[in-house]
Amino acid sequence: MDKQPPEDAQDHAFQMSDRLDIPVLLRDGPQRRSNRKPWEGVEQAWPGVTGIPANGWYLATTTWRQILKAATEVGRDIGPWLALTPNLAISELVSRISPLHAYLCLKKVETAVSGAAGRCLFVNAIHRHGTERSARSAFGYHLGMTMAQWACAGMMGLGPTQHIEAGGPNDHPGFLDASLPLPDLWGSHPVGPLPWLIEAKAHRCIGLPALREGMEQLRGGSALMHGQPHMQILCGTSLPALQSWEEDRLFMTVDAMHVPGGPTRPGRTTPVPPDPAGSGSEAHIAEDNDALLLTAQSQMLVYRALARGVVEDLRIVPLSSSRGTRQRSGTGSLSCIEEDEETQFVRQRLVEDPPATEQQLRGRLGVADFIAGRIPGTGTHVGMSRRLFSACRWLDQLQVKVALEEEPRRDPQPDRPDVSWEDEALEAETRGVSMSYHERLRHRNLSGTVREGFKQAERLPWRALLGDREPAVNWRRGGLLEGATAETYIAVEASDPVLHSVQD
């Protein structure tokens, strides 16, 4: 019997790809928008995850899973509320991913760059014809933040970022002041201890007006650095004009400016020295307390979704334990698991001799057990390592305790004639709660807490870490594109609407 497939048979499991190209312009300050289509004539490939490239146009070939990972990691800080309602972590993750699914699509394009994907992101007909103005503005905010995180952390190697509402790089109280013009995010790069202040903007045909506003916010953050050298990073994501939505792809501008020192506002006058241990690289959480704390803080939303949310398909995912040497491609900070030879070797050995229990899996040489689950309605799976999960668990317990210390506040009563609960008043109430929470949290032993959780990881089974839930020891899933960093995991299903929008 001839068991060979016919010559024209197609195996979509092997042909499935989420590679795409983003045109990116690197500059040392905002400039006027060119009249020509800015991506035309781009011939340089992105140089890899090595820091800030030289000025010029690049075609950054990346993966859709890298962009979705950025979406899960960036947004306003809602820590005091999620600490007390952790089941809503799922809702927050859905709110970050769903706008990308709703309004973006992939299209094939011509490119002169060798090795490029030949597919770019465009807005779809729903964005152009089925969306009213306020929804487009909200989408612009989500997209701008996602792409700033993608560019800085995903493509330039920045460590974990934090929203400025949770405090700035030197704990100056001014970073919690909502009345000041401030950037969106901050983080530190593993190569060099300089903090990065990051402002994200997204606009149709983005130009100087929006970028100048972003520069004002960056200067507001620089004024609170009190002489500490740092980077200003202004990320602009350009959406197409309404009349050219079918022809014009998304592109980015990244304006990177080194600030050796700057003017100060009244308050602390002594320059804050850079912290040589504060790079925040998750590859060093075993020995660096700052890196462990920053990584745990950046993953609390995913932790709460896995630990307390209604995730689907909760399971143990085996990866290679060689975290620091996991191969990166030029498409971003994620290692694509289909290209990770060590993980493929580890999994093949598990297939040949399947473990019956979690304990047997953990006893296998070269295996690191991650926990993962599917975010309902998104086709996106998120996860993290055992030791990071345990560190997050201890941090969660401390954050819950601090959140409960907040004095009871009455819910706004719109019918009270002496109080006007407009948007501004509600925003002020929200920021007041957040400032109080973070100020109390700042005086706790956060580093010691996450380190203790990290130490406890190996002695506890997943059932204990997950609150008496038993994850499946079954990692074999078809139609998944998986990615991992040293301590985190993400996977995208083949049914993802953006991936499904283009046919190769």
Coordinates of C-alpha atoms in Angstrom, one line a residue:
M1 CA 0.0 0.0 0.0
D2 CA 1.3 3.4 -1.0
K3 CA 1.3 5.5 2.2
Q4 CA 2.9 8.6 0.6
P5 CA 0.7 11.7 0.4
P6 CA -0.2 13.0 -3.0
E7 CA 2.2 15.5 -4.6
D8 CA -0.1 18.5 -4.2
A9 CA -1.0 17.8 -0.5
Q10 CA -0.4 20.7 1.9
D11 CA 0.6 20.3 5.5
H12 CA -0.6 23.5 7.2
A13 CA 1.0 22.6 10.5
F14 CA 4.4 23.1 8.8
Q15 CA 3.4 26.1 6.6
M16 CA 1.7 28.1 9.4
S17 CA 3.7 31.3 10.1
D18 CA 3.1 34.5 12.1
R19 CA 6.1 36.4 10.7
L20 CA 5.4 40.0 9.6
D21 CA 7.3 43.2 8.8
I22 CA 7.0 46.6 10.5
P23 CA 8.8 49.6 8.9
V24 CA 10.6 51.6 11.7
L25 CA 12.4 54.9 11.5
L26 CA 15.1 55.6 14.1
R27 CA 15.9 59.3 14.8
D28 CA 17.3 61.5 17.5
G29 CA 14.3 63.8 17.6
P30 CA 10.9 64.4 16.1
Q31 CA 10.8 65.8 12.5
R32 CA 8.2 66.8 9.9
R33 CA 6.4 64.0 8.2
S34 CA 7.6 63.2 4.7
N35 CA 5.2 63.6 1.8
R36 CA 6.2 60.3 0.2
K37 CA 5.1 56.9 1.6
P38 CA 7.8 56.6 4.2
W39 CA 8.3 52.8 3.9
E40 CA 9.2 53.0 0.2
G41 CA 12.8 52.2 -0.5
V42 CA 13.6 50.7 2.9
E43 CA 16.5 48.3 2.4
Q44 CA 17.9 47.7 5.9
A45 CA 16.8 44.8 8.0
W46 CA 16.5 45.3 11.7
P47 CA 19.9 44.5 13.2
G48 CA 18.7 42.3 16.0
V49 CA 17.8 42.6 19.7
T50 CA 21.0 44.5 20.6
G51 CA 19.9 47.9 21.8
I52 CA 19.1 51.1 19.9
P53 CA 20.1 50.9 16.2
A54 CA 21.7 53.7 14.3
N55 CA 19.4 56.3 12.8
G56 CA 17.7 55.4 9.6
W57 CA 14.8 53.3 8.2
Y58 CA 14.6 49.6 9.0
L59 CA 12.3 46.8 8.1
A60 CA 11.8 45.0 11.4
T61 CA 10.7 41.4 10.7
T62 CA 9.0 40.1 13.8
T63 CA 6.2 37.7 14.8
W64 CA 2.6 38.2 15.7
R65 CA 3.2 36.4 19.0
Q66 CA 5.8 38.9 19.9
I67 CA 3.3 41.7 19.4
L68 CA 0.6 39.9 21.4
K69 CA 3.1 39.4 24.2
A70 CA 3.7 43.1 24.2
A71 CA 0.0 43.7 24.4
T72 CA -0.4 41.5 27.5
E73 CA 2.4 43.3 29.3
V74 CA 1.5 47.0 28.9
G75 CA -1.4 49.1 30.2
R76 CA -2.5 51.4 33.0
D77 CA -1.7 50.2 36.5
I78 CA -4.8 48.8 38.2
G79 CA -2.9 46.8 40.9
P80 CA -4.9 47.9 43.9
W81 CA -8.2 46.7 42.3
L82 CA -6.9 43.5 40.8
A83 CA -5.3 42.6 44.1
L84 CA -8.9 42.4 45.6
T85 CA -10.6 41.2 42.4
P86 CA -8.0 38.9 40.7
N87 CA -10.7 37.1 38.6
L88 CA -10.9 40.3 36.5
A89 CA -7.3 39.8 35.3
I90 CA -8.8 37.7 32.5
S91 CA -11.0 40.7 31.5
E92 CA -8.0 43.0 31.4
L93 CA -6.0 40.7 29.2
V94 CA -9.0 40.3 26.9
S95 CA -9.3 44.1 26.7
R96 CA -5.7 44.4 25.7
I97 CA -5.7 41.7 23.0
S98 CA -9.2 42.0 21.5
P99 CA -8.8 45.5 19.9
L100 CA -5.8 44.1 17.9
H101 CA -7.9 41.2 16.6
A102 CA -10.9 43.5 15.9
Y103 CA -9.1 46.2 13.8
L104 CA -5.9 44.8 12.3
C105 CA -5.2 42.4 9.4
L106 CA -2.2 41.2 7.4
K107 CA -1.6 41.7 3.7
K108 CA 1.2 40.6 1.4
V109 CA 3.5 43.4 0.2
E110 CA 6.5 43.7 -2.0
T111 CA 9.9 44.2 -0.2
A112 CA 13.5 44.6 -1.2
V113 CA 14.8 43.4 2.2
S114 CA 16.3 39.9 2.1
G115 CA 14.7 37.5 4.6
A116 CA 11.7 39.7 5.2
A117 CA 8.3 38.2 5.7
G118 CA 6.6 40.1 2.9
R119 CA 3.5 40.7 5.0
C120 CA 2.6 43.9 6.9
L121 CA -0.1 45.1 9.3
F122 CA -3.0 47.1 8.0
V123 CA -6.2 48.3 9.5
N124 CA -9.3 46.4 8.3
A125 CA -12.7 47.4 7.0
I126 CA -14.2 47.2 10.5
H127 CA -11.8 50.0 11.7
R128 CA -12.6 52.1 8.6
H129 CA -16.3 51.7 8.1
G130 CA -17.7 50.1 11.3
T131 CA -16.1 52.1 14.0
E132 CA -17.0 55.5 15.4
R133 CA -14.5 58.2 16.4
S134 CA -14.2 57.5 20.1
A135 CA -13.6 53.8 19.5
R136 CA -10.8 54.6 17.0
S137 CA -9.3 56.8 19.7
A138 CA -9.4 54.1 22.3
F139 CA -7.9 51.7 19.8
G140 CA -5.1 54.2 19.1
Y141 CA -4.2 54.2 22.8
H142 CA -4.0 50.4 23.0
L143 CA -2.1 50.1 19.7
G144 CA 0.4 52.9 20.6
M145 CA 1.2 51.3 24.0
T146 CA 1.5 47.9 22.5
M147 CA 3.8 49.0 19.7
A148 CA 6.0 51.0 22.1
Q149 CA 6.4 47.9 24.3
W150 CA 7.1 45.8 21.2
A151 CA 9.8 48.2 20.0
C152 CA 11.5 48.8 23.3
A153 CA 11.3 45.4 25.1
G154 CA 10.7 43.1 22.1
M155 CA 13.1 44.5 19.5
M156 CA 15.6 46.6 21.5
G157 CA 16.0 44.4 24.5
L158 CA 14.7 46.6 27.3
G159 CA 14.0 44.9 30.5
P160 CA 10.5 44.8 32.1
T161 CA 8.6 48.1 31.8
Q162 CA 6.3 49.7 34.4
H163 CA 3.6 52.2 33.9
I164 CA 4.6 55.5 35.3
E165 CA 1.4 55.5 37.5
A166 CA 3.0 52.9 39.6
G167 CA 6.1 55.2 40.3
G168 CA 9.2 56.3 38.4
P169 CA 12.7 54.9 38.3
N170 CA 13.9 56.8 41.4
D171 CA 10.8 56.6 43.6
H172 CA 10.3 60.4 43.3
P173 CA 6.8 61.2 44.5
G174 CA 6.3 63.5 41.5
F175 CA 5.9 60.5 39.2
L176 CA 2.6 59.7 41.0
D177 CA 1.3 63.3 40.5
A178 CA -1.4 63.2 37.8
S179 CA -1.3 67.0 37.4
L180 CA 2.2 66.8 35.8
P181 CA 2.9 66.0 32.2
L182 CA 4.6 62.6 32.4
P183 CA 5.6 59.8 30.0
D184 CA 3.7 56.5 29.9
L185 CA 6.4 53.9 30.8
W186 CA 9.9 53.4 32.1
G187 CA 12.4 50.5 32.2
S188 CA 16.1 49.8 32.2
H189 CA 18.3 48.1 29.6
P190 CA 20.5 45.1 30.6
V191 CA 23.3 46.7 28.6
G192 CA 24.1 49.7 30.7
P193 CA 22.1 50.9 33.8
L194 CA 20.4 54.0 32.2
P195 CA 16.7 54.2 32.8
W196 CA 14.5 54.7 29.7
L197 CA 11.5 57.1 29.9
I198 CA 9.1 56.0 27.2
E199 CA 6.1 57.9 25.7
A200 CA 3.7 56.1 23.3
K201 CA 1.7 57.9 20.7
A202 CA -0.5 56.6 17.9
H203 CA -2.3 58.7 15.4
R204 CA -3.5 58.8 11.8
C205 CA -0.5 60.0 9.7
I206 CA 1.4 60.8 12.9
G207 CA 3.3 64.1 12.7
L208 CA 4.8 66.9 14.7
P209 CA 1.8 68.0 16.8
A210 CA 1.3 64.6 18.4
L211 CA 5.1 64.0 18.8
R212 CA 5.6 67.5 20.3
E213 CA 3.0 66.6 23.0
G214 CA 4.9 63.4 23.6
M215 CA 8.2 65.4 24.0
E216 CA 6.6 67.6 26.6
Q217 CA 5.6 64.6 28.6
L218 CA 9.1 63.2 28.3
R219 CA 10.6 66.5 29.5
G220 CA 8.2 66.4 32.5
G221 CA 9.7 63.0 33.4
S222 CA 13.2 64.2 32.9
A223 CA 12.7 67.1 35.3
L224 CA 12.1 64.5 38.0
M225 CA 15.3 62.6 37.4
H226 CA 17.5 65.2 39.2
G227 CA 20.7 64.9 37.2
Q228 CA 20.6 61.2 36.7
P229 CA 21.5 60.3 33.1
H230 CA 18.7 58.6 31.2
M231 CA 17.1 58.0 27.8
Q232 CA 14.1 59.6 26.4
I233 CA 12.3 57.3 23.9
L234 CA 9.3 58.7 21.9
C235 CA 7.5 55.9 20.1
G236 CA 5.0 57.0 17.4
T237 CA 2.7 54.5 15.6
S238 CA 1.2 55.8 12.4
L239 CA -2.2 54.7 11.2
P240 CA -3.3 55.3 7.7
A241 CA -5.4 58.2 6.5
L242 CA -9.0 57.3 6.1
Q243 CA -8.9 57.6 2.3
S244 CA -5.9 55.3 2.0
W245 CA -6.7 52.6 4.6
E246 CA -6.4 49.8 2.1
E247 CA -3.0 50.8 0.7
D248 CA -1.1 52.3 3.6
R249 CA 0.5 49.9 6.2
L250 CA 1.3 50.6 9.8
F251 CA 4.7 52.0 10.5
M252 CA 6.6 53.4 13.5
T253 CA 9.0 56.3 14.4
V254 CA 11.3 55.9 17.4
D255 CA 13.0 59.1 18.6
A256 CA 15.8 58.1 21.0
M257 CA 17.5 60.9 22.9
H258 CA 20.2 60.6 25.6
V259 CA 19.8 63.1 28.5
P260 CA 23.1 63.5 30.5
G261 CA 21.2 65.5 33.1
G262 CA 18.4 68.0 33.3
P263 CA 16.6 70.7 35.1
T264 CA 15.0 69.8 38.4
R265 CA 11.8 70.6 40.2
P266 CA 11.8 71.5 43.9
G267 CA 12.3 68.4 46.1
R268 CA 15.2 66.0 46.1
T269 CA 18.3 67.7 45.0
T270 CA 21.0 65.0 45.3
P271 CA 21.5 63.1 42.0
V272 CA 20.4 59.5 42.2
P273 CA 23.3 57.2 41.1
P274 CA 22.5 54.5 38.6
D275 CA 21.9 51.1 40.1
P276 CA 24.4 48.7 38.5
A277 CA 22.2 45.7 39.5
G278 CA 19.0 47.1 38.3
S279 CA 19.0 46.2 34.7
G280 CA 15.8 44.1 35.2
S281 CA 16.9 41.3 32.9
E282 CA 14.7 38.3 33.6
A283 CA 17.7 36.1 32.5
H284 CA 19.3 37.0 35.9
I285 CA 16.5 36.6 38.4
A286 CA 18.3 33.8 40.1
E287 CA 20.9 36.1 41.5
D288 CA 19.6 39.6 41.0
N289 CA 16.8 40.7 43.4
D290 CA 16.0 43.8 41.4
A291 CA 15.6 41.8 38.2
L292 CA 13.4 39.3 40.1
L293 CA 11.1 42.0 41.5
L294 CA 10.8 43.9 38.2
T295 CA 10.0 40.7 36.3
A296 CA 7.4 39.6 38.9
Q297 CA 5.7 43.0 38.9
S298 CA 5.5 42.9 35.1
Q299 CA 3.9 39.5 35.1
M300 CA 1.3 40.0 37.9
L301 CA -1.6 40.3 35.4
V302 CA -0.7 36.9 33.8
Y303 CA -0.1 35.4 37.2
R304 CA -3.6 36.4 38.5
A305 CA -5.2 35.1 35.3
L306 CA -3.5 31.7 35.8
A307 CA -4.0 31.5 39.6
R308 CA -7.4 33.0 40.0
G309 CA -9.0 33.5 36.6
V310 CA -11.2 31.3 34.4
V311 CA -8.3 30.3 32.1
E312 CA -9.0 27.3 29.8
D313 CA -6.7 24.4 29.2
L314 CA -4.6 24.9 32.3
R315 CA -1.6 22.7 31.8
I316 CA 2.1 22.1 32.4
V317 CA 4.4 23.0 29.4
P318 CA 7.9 21.5 29.4
L319 CA 10.7 23.7 28.0
S320 CA 14.4 23.3 28.0
S321 CA 16.0 24.4 31.3
S322 CA 18.8 26.2 29.4
R323 CA 17.1 29.5 29.9
G324 CA 20.0 31.8 29.4
T325 CA 21.1 30.1 26.2
R326 CA 17.7 29.8 24.6
Q327 CA 18.2 30.8 21.0
R328 CA 16.8 34.2 19.9
S329 CA 16.1 34.9 16.3
G330 CA 16.2 38.4 14.8
T331 CA 12.4 38.6 15.1
G332 CA 12.5 39.8 18.8
S333 CA 13.1 38.8 22.4
L334 CA 10.9 35.7 22.2
S335 CA 12.5 32.4 21.3
C336 CA 10.3 30.7 18.8
I337 CA 9.8 27.2 20.2
E338 CA 9.7 25.5 16.7
E339 CA 13.3 26.8 16.3
D340 CA 14.5 25.9 19.8
E341 CA 16.4 22.7 19.2
E342 CA 17.0 22.0 22.9
T343 CA 13.3 22.2 23.8
Q344 CA 12.4 20.1 20.8
F345 CA 15.0 17.5 22.0
V346 CA 13.6 17.6 25.5
R347 CA 10.0 17.1 24.2
Q348 CA 11.0 14.3 21.9
R349 CA 12.5 12.4 24.9
L350 CA 9.2 13.0 26.8
V351 CA 7.2 11.6 23.9
E352 CA 9.4 8.5 23.9
D353 CA 9.0 8.0 27.6
P354 CA 5.9 9.9 28.8
P355 CA 5.8 11.0 32.4
A356 CA 2.7 9.9 34.2
T357 CA 2.9 12.5 37.0
E358 CA 4.1 16.0 37.5
Q359 CA 6.8 14.7 39.9
Q360 CA 8.1 12.4 37.1
L361 CA 8.2 15.3 34.7
R362 CA 10.1 17.5 37.1
G363 CA 12.7 14.7 37.6
R364 CA 13.7 14.6 34.0
L365 CA 17.1 16.0 33.1
G366 CA 17.0 19.3 31.2
V367 CA 13.3 20.0 31.7
A368 CA 11.8 23.2 33.1
D369 CA 8.1 23.0 33.8
F370 CA 6.1 26.1 32.9
I371 CA 2.4 26.6 33.7
A372 CA 0.1 27.9 30.8
G373 CA -3.5 28.5 30.1
R374 CA -5.7 29.9 27.3
I375 CA -7.3 33.3 27.6
P376 CA -11.0 32.7 26.7
G377 CA -12.1 34.2 23.5
T378 CA -8.7 35.2 22.2
G379 CA -6.9 32.1 21.0
T380 CA -3.9 33.3 23.0
H381 CA -2.1 31.2 25.7
V382 CA 0.0 32.7 28.4
G383 CA 2.3 31.2 31.0
M384 CA 5.4 31.4 33.1
S385 CA 8.0 29.3 34.9
R386 CA 7.4 27.6 38.2
R387 CA 9.9 29.8 40.0
L388 CA 8.5 33.1 38.6
F389 CA 4.9 31.9 39.4
S390 CA 6.0 31.2 43.0
A391 CA 7.6 34.6 43.3
C392 CA 4.4 36.3 41.9
R393 CA 2.4 34.3 44.4
W394 CA 4.2 35.7 47.4
L395 CA 4.1 39.2 45.9
D396 CA 0.3 38.8 45.4
Q397 CA -0.2 38.0 49.0
L398 CA 1.7 41.2 50.1
Q399 CA -0.2 43.3 47.6
V400 CA -3.6 42.0 48.8
K401 CA -2.6 42.8 52.4
V402 CA -1.6 46.4 51.4
A403 CA -4.8 46.9 49.3
L404 CA -6.9 45.8 52.3
E405 CA -5.3 48.6 54.4
E406 CA -7.0 51.2 52.2
E407 CA -9.6 53.0 54.3
P408 CA -13.1 52.1 53.0
R409 CA -14.3 54.6 50.5
R410 CA -17.9 55.2 49.5
D411 CA -18.9 54.6 46.0
P412 CA -19.7 57.8 44.1
Q413 CA -23.3 58.8 44.5
P414 CA -24.4 60.7 41.3
D415 CA -27.6 61.9 43.0
R416 CA -25.8 63.9 45.7
P417 CA -26.3 67.6 44.9
D418 CA -23.1 68.7 46.7
V419 CA -20.8 66.4 44.6
S420 CA -20.3 66.4 40.8
W421 CA -19.0 63.0 39.8
E422 CA -17.7 63.9 36.3
D423 CA -15.0 62.0 34.6
E424 CA -12.3 64.3 36.0
A425 CA -13.6 63.7 39.6
L426 CA -13.7 59.9 39.1
E427 CA -10.2 60.0 37.6
A428 CA -8.9 61.9 40.6
E429 CA -10.5 59.4 42.9
T430 CA -8.9 56.5 41.0
R431 CA -5.4 58.2 41.0
G432 CA -5.8 59.0 44.7
V433 CA -6.4 55.3 45.6
S434 CA -3.5 54.3 43.3
M435 CA -1.1 56.8 44.8
S436 CA -1.9 55.8 48.4
Y437 CA -1.6 52.1 47.5
H438 CA 1.8 52.5 45.9
E439 CA 3.1 54.7 48.6
R440 CA 2.3 52.1 51.2
L441 CA 3.7 49.3 49.0
R442 CA 7.0 51.2 48.5
H443 CA 7.8 50.9 52.2
R444 CA 7.4 47.1 52.3
N445 CA 10.2 44.5 51.7
L446 CA 9.2 43.7 48.2
S447 CA 12.6 42.3 47.1
G448 CA 12.7 40.0 50.2
T449 CA 9.2 38.9 49.5
V450 CA 9.7 37.8 45.9
R451 CA 13.0 36.2 46.8
E452 CA 11.4 34.0 49.4
G453 CA 8.7 33.0 47.0
F454 CA 11.4 32.1 44.5
K455 CA 13.2 29.9 47.0
Q456 CA 10.0 28.1 47.9
A457 CA 9.2 27.1 44.3
E458 CA 10.8 23.7 44.1
R459 CA 9.4 22.3 47.2
L460 CA 5.7 22.9 46.3
P461 CA 3.8 20.9 43.7
W462 CA 1.7 22.8 41.1
R463 CA -1.5 21.8 42.9
A464 CA -0.3 23.7 46.0
L465 CA 0.8 26.7 44.0
L466 CA -2.5 26.8 42.1
G467 CA -4.8 26.7 45.2
D468 CA -5.7 23.0 44.9
R469 CA -6.2 22.9 41.2
E470 CA -4.5 20.1 39.3
P471 CA -3.0 21.1 35.9
A472 CA -2.8 18.5 33.1
V473 CA 0.5 17.0 32.3
N474 CA -0.3 17.2 28.6
W475 CA 1.7 19.7 26.5
R476 CA 1.0 18.3 23.1
R477 CA -1.2 20.7 21.2
G478 CA -1.6 21.0 17.5
G479 CA -1.9 24.3 15.7
L480 CA 0.0 26.4 18.2
L481 CA 2.8 28.8 17.6
E482 CA 4.8 29.0 20.8
G483 CA 7.3 31.5 22.1
A484 CA 9.2 31.8 25.4
T485 CA 11.7 34.1 27.1
A486 CA 13.8 33.0 30.1
E487 CA 10.8 32.9 32.4
T488 CA 7.6 33.6 30.4
Y489 CA 5.6 31.8 27.7
I490 CA 3.0 32.7 25.0
A491 CA 1.3 30.8 22.3
V492 CA -1.0 31.7 19.4
E493 CA -3.6 29.5 17.8
A494 CA -3.8 29.0 14.0
S495 CA -7.4 30.4 14.2
D496 CA -6.1 33.8 15.3
P497 CA -8.2 36.3 13.1
V498 CA -5.1 38.4 12.2
L499 CA -3.1 35.3 11.0
H500 CA -6.2 34.0 9.3
S501 CA -6.7 37.3 7.4
V502 CA -3.9 36.5 4.9
Q503 CA -3.6 33.4 2.8
D504 CA -0.1 32.3 1.7

